[in-house]
Short mmCIF file of C-alpha atoms in Angstrom, two decimals:
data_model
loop_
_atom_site.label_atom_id
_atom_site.label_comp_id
_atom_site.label_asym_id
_atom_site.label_seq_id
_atom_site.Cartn_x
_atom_site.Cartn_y
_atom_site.Cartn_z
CA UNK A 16 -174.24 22.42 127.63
CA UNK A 17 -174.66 23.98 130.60
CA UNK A 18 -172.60 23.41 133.90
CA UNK A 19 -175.38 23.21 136.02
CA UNK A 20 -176.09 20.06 135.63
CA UNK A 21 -174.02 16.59 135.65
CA UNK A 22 -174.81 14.14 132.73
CA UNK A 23 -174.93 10.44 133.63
CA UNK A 24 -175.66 7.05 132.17
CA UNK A 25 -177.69 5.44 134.40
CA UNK A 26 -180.23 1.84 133.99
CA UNK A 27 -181.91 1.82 137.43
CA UNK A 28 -184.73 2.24 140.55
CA UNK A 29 -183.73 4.54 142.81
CA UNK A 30 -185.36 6.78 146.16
CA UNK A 31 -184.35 10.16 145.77
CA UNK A 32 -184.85 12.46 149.12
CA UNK A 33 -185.91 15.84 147.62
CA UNK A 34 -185.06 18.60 149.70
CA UNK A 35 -188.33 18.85 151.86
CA UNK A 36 -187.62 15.32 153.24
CA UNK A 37 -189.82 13.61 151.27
CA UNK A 38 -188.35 10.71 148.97
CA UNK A 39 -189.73 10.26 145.03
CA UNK A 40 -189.12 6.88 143.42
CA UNK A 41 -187.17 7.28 139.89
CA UNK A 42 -186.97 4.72 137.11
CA UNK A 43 -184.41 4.98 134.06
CA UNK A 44 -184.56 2.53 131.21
CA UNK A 45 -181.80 2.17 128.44
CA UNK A 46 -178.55 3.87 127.73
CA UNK A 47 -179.20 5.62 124.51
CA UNK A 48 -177.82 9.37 124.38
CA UNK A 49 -181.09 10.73 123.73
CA UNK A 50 -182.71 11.42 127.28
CA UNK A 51 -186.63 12.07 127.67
CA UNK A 52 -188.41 12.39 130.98
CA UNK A 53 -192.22 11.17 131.30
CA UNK A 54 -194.46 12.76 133.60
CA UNK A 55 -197.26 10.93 134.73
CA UNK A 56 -200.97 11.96 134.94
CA UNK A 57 -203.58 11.40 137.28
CA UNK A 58 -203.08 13.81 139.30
CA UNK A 59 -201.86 10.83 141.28
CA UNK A 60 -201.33 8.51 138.92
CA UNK A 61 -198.16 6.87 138.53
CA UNK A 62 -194.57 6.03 136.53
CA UNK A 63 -196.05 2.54 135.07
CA UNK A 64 -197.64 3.45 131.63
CA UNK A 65 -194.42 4.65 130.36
CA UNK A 66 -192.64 1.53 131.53
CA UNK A 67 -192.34 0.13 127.60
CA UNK A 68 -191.39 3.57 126.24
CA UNK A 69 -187.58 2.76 126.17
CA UNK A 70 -188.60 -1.19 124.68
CA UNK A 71 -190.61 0.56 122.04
CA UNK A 72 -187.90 3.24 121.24
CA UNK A 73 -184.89 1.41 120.99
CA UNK A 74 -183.27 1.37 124.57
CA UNK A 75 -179.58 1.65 122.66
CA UNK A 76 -180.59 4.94 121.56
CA UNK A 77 -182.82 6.28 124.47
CA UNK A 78 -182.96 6.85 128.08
CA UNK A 79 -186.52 6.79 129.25
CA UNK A 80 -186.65 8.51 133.09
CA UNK A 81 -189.66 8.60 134.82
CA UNK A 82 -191.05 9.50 138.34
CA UNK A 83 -193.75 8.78 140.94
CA UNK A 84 -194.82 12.31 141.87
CA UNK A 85 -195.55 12.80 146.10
CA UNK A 86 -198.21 10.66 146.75
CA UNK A 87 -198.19 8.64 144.21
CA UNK A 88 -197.69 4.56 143.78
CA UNK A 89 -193.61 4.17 145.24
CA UNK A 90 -193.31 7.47 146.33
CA UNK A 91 -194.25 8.69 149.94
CA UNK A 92 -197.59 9.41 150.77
CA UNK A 93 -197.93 12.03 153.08
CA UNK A 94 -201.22 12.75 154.98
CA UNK A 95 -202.50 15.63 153.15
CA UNK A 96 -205.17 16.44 156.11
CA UNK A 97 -202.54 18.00 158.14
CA UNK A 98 -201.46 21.07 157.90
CA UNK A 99 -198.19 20.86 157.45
CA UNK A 100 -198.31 18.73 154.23
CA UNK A 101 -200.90 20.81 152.67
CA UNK A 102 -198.50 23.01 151.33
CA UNK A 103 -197.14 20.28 149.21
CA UNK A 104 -201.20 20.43 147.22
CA UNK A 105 -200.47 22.64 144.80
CA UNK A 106 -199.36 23.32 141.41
CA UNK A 107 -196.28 25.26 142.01
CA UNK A 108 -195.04 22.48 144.20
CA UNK A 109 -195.00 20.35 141.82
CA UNK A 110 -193.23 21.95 139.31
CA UNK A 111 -190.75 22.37 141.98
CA UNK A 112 -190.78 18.68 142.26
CA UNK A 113 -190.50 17.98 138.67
CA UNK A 114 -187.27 20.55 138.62
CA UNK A 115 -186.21 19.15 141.35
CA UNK A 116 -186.18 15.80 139.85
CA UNK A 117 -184.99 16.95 136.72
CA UNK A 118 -181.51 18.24 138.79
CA UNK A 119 -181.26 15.25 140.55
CA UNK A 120 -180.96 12.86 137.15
CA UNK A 121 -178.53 15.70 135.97
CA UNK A 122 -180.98 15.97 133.10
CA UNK A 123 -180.46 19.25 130.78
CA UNK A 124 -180.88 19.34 126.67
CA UNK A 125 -183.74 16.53 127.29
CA UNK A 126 -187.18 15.70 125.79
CA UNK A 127 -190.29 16.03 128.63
CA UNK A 128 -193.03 14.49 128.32
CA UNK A 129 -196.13 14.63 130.15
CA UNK A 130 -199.20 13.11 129.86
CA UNK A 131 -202.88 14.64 130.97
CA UNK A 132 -201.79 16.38 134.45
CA UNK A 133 -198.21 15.68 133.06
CA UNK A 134 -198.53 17.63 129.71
CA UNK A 135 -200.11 20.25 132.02
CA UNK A 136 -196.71 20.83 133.89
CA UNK A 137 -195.01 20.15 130.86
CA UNK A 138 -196.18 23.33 129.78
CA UNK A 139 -195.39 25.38 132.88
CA UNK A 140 -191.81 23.47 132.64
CA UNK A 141 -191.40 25.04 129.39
CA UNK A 142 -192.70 28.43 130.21
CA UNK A 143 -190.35 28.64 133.15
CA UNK A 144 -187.10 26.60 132.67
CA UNK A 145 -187.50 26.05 128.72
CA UNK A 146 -183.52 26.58 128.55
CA UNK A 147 -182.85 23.42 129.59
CA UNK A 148 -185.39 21.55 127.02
CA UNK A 149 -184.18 19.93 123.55
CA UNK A 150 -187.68 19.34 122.65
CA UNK A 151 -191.26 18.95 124.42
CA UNK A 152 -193.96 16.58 124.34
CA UNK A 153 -197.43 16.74 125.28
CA UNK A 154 -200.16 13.96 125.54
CA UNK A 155 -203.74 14.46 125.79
CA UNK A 156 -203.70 18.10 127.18
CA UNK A 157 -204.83 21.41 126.61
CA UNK A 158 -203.89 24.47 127.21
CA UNK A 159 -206.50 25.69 129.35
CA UNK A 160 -209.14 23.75 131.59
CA UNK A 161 -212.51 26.14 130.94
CA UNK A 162 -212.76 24.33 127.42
CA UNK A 163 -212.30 20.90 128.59
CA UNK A 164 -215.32 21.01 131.07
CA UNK A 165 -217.99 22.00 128.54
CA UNK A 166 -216.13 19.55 125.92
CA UNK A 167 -216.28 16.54 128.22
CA UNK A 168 -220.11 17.29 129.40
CA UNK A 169 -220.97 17.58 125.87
CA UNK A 170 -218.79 13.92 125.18
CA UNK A 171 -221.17 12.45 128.10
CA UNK A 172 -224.58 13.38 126.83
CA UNK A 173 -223.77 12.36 123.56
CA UNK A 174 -222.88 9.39 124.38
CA UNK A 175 -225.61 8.08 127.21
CA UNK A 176 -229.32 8.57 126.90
CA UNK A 177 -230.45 11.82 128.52
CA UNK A 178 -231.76 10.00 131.92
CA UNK A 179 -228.58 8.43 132.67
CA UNK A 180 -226.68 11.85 132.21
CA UNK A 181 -229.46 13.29 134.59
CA UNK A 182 -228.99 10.22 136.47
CA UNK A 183 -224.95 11.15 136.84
CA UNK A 184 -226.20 14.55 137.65
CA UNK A 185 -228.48 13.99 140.60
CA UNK A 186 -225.47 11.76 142.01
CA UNK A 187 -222.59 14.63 141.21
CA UNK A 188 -225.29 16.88 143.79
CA UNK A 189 -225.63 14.87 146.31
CA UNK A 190 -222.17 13.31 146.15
CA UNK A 191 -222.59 10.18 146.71
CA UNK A 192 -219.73 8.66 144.41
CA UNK A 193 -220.09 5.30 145.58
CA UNK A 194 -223.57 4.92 144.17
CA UNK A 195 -222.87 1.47 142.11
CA UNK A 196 -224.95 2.61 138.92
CA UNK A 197 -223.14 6.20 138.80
CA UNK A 198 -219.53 3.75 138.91
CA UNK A 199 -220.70 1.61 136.20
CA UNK A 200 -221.80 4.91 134.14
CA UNK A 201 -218.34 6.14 134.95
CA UNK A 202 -216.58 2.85 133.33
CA UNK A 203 -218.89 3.36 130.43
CA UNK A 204 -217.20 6.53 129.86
CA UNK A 205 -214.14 5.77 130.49
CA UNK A 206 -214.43 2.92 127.80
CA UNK A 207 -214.88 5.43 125.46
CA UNK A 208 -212.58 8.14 126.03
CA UNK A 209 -210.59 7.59 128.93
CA UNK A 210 -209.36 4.27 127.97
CA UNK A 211 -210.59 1.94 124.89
CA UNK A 212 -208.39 -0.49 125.37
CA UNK A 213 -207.98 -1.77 128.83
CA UNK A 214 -206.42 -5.11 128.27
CA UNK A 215 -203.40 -3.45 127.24
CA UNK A 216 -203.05 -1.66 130.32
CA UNK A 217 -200.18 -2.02 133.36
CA UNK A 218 -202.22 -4.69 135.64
CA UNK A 219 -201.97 -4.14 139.98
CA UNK A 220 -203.78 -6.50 142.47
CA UNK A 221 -204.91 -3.43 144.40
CA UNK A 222 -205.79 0.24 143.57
CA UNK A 223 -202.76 2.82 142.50
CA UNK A 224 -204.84 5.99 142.26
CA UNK A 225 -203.25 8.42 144.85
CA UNK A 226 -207.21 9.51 145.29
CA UNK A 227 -206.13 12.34 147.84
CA UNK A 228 -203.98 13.98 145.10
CA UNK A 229 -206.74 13.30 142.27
CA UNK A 230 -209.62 14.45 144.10
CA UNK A 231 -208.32 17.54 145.43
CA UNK A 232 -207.21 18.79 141.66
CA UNK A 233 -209.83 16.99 139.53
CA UNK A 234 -212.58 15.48 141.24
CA UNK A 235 -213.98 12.16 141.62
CA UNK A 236 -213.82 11.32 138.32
CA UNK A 237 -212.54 12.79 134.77
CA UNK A 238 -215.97 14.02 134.19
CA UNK A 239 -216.38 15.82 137.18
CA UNK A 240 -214.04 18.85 136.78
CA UNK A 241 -214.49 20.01 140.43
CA UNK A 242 -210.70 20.53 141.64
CA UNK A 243 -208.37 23.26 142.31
CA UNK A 244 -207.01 22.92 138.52
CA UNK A 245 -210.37 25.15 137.94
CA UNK A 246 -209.10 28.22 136.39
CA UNK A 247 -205.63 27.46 134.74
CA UNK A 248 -205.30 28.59 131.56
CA UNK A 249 -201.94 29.16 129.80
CA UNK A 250 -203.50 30.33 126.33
CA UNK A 251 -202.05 33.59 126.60
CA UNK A 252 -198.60 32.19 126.70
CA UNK A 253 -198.40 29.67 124.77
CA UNK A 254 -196.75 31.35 122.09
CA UNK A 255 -193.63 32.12 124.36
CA UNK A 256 -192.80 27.84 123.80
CA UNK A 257 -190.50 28.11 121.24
CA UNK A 258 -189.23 24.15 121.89
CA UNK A 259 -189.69 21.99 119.08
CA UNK A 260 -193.64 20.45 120.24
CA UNK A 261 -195.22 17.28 119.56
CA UNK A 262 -198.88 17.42 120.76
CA UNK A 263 -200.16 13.98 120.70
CA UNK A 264 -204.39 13.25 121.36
CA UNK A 265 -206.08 10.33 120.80
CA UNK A 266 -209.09 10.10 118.52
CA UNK A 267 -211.10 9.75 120.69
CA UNK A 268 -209.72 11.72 123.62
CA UNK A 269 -211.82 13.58 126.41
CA UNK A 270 -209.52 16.60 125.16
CA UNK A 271 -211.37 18.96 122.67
CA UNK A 272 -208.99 17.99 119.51
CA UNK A 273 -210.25 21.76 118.10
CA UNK A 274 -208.18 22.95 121.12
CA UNK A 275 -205.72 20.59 120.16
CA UNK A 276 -205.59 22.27 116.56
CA UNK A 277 -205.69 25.93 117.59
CA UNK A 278 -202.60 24.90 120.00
CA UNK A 279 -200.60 23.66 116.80
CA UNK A 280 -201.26 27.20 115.19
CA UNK A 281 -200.36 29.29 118.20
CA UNK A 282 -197.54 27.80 119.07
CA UNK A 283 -194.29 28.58 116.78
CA UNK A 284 -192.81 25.14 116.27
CA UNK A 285 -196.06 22.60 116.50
CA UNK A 286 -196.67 19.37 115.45
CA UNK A 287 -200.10 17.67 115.64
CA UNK A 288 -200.75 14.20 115.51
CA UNK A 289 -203.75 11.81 116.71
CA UNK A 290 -203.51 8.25 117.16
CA UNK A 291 -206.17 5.94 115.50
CA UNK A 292 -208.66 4.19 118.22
CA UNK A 293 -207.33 6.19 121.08
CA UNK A 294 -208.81 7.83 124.06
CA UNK A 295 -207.19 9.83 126.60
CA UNK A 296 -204.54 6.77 127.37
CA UNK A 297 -203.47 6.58 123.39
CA UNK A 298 -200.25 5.48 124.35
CA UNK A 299 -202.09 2.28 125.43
CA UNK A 300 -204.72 1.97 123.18
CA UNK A 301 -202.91 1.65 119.71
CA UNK A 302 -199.22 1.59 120.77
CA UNK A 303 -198.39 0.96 117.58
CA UNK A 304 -199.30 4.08 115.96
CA UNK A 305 -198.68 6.01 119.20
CA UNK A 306 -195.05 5.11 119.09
CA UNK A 307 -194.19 5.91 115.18
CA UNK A 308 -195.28 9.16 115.52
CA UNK A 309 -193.13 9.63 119.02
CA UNK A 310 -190.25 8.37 117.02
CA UNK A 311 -190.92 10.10 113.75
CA UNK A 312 -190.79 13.45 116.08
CA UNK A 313 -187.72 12.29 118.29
CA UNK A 314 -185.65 11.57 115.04
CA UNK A 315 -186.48 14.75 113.30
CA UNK A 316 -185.20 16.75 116.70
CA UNK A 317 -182.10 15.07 116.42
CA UNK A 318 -181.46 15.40 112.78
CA UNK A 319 -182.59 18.91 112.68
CA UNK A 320 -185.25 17.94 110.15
CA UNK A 321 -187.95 18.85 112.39
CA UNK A 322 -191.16 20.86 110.62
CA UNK A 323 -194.34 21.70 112.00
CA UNK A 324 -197.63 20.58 110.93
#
């Protein structure tokens, strides 16, 4: 194990102050040895749908970490308008964040995990500081964002009847967002892919959605693909991941699962699983199934009986 780092056994909340002043809100769960860290999505979403991830594992044999990213839920929420903070909107900054968070829970031979925007980082975590990594996980994300636009376009017309997709269009335009029959198009969606199972989700009496975050990397919505996440593609180094991977989609997911099956042959130690009557949120939707396959993959790491397929 590396020096660098100080290993801890820790069951707790905390406020970390990272080093440009801001302070990110940290959650641990259980006291297992086996440490993963869960990265939420959004962008701007927040630490709460991994909050039954050490229940569901077996907290005497895992440590669950997780984070509110800056600007999200606990965490501060700068003004991004000024100038000053606009530096912190970017994709670099937060993979600084997530290794800076990563340092500050001494984590090093851990699992990540990161789901949507999270498996996103994930992946530039493991292209950049992969030495520190025991094993990856990566939820509902591809490896690129120029398939996922024409994927989830396609998902929406084959799913409404042509005038409501040229409905959605007109809207998208003129962007007016608030337009009540383009919202309840939007949950429609979402019902399908996003999210099939709602009733299983974290509950809060007011919104969580840090919307400055989400809207200036995504859009208004997860069908309008709009944002400053336009462009990244990581296809050509995928291969370079050589950490034990566990892709997980739903079956239902707004992520092409052909993408998700080309990733599984590219990269050299791949495993691909989909969980029944899932969208994007899979983890929510059939927890069941979402969690033997996360546990199936965990124990294999650890008793080096790990294969890909």
């Amino acid at each position: 194990m590396s020096n660098r780092r100080r290993n801890f056994y820790v069951n707790r909340n905390s406020f970390n102050t990272a080093k440009n002043g801001f302070h990110l809100f940290t959650r641990t769960v259980g006291h297992g040895p086996v440490k993963v860290l869960c990265v939420h999505g959004g962008p701007g979403s927040n630490h709460t749908e991994f909050e039954n991830f050490a229940t569901e594992l077996g907290e005497e044999n895992f440590q669950i970490s997780m984070y509110d990213q800056l600007g999200s839920f606990y965490s501060d929420q700068p003004d991004f308008s000024r100038p000053e903070n606009q530096q912190f909107l970017s994709l670099d900054y937060y993979l600084s964040e997530l290794e800076e968070v990563c340092q500050q829970l001494g984590l090093e031979d851990f699992y990540l995990l990161g789901h949507s925007w999270g498996g996103l980082l994930a992946q530039e975590y493991a292209l950049k500081y992969g030495q520190h990594l025991k094993g990856l996980i990566i939820m509902s994300m591809i490896d690129n964002i120029a398939e996922y636009t024409p994927h989830v376009n396609k998902l929406r017309e084959q799913t409404l009847i042509a005038s409501q997709v040229s409905y959605m269009q007109d809207i998208e335009n003129a962007e007016a967002f608030d337009d009540p029959e383009y919202k309840s198009l939007v949950t429609t969606l979402n019902r399908h892919f996003v999210c099939r199972h709602p009733e299983n989700a974290p509950r809060q009496l007011v919104s969580t959605l840090a919307t400055p975050v989400y809207n200036y990397f995504q859009g208004n919505n997860e069908f309008v693909m709009v944002g400053a996440l336009n462009g990244w593609d990581q296809r050509a180094n995928l291969h370079k991941i050589m950490t034990p991977t566990l892709l997980t989609f739903g079956e239902y997911d707004t992520m092409p699962l052909s993408v998700a099956r080309r990733m599984q042959r590219t990269l050299p130690k791949a495993r691909l699983t989909l969980t029944p009557d899932g969208g994007h949120c899979h983890s929510v939707d059939n927890p069941t199934a979402f969690f033997h396959s996360l546990r199936r993959y965990l124990t294999d790491v650890e008793t080096n009986q790990f294969t890909a397929y």
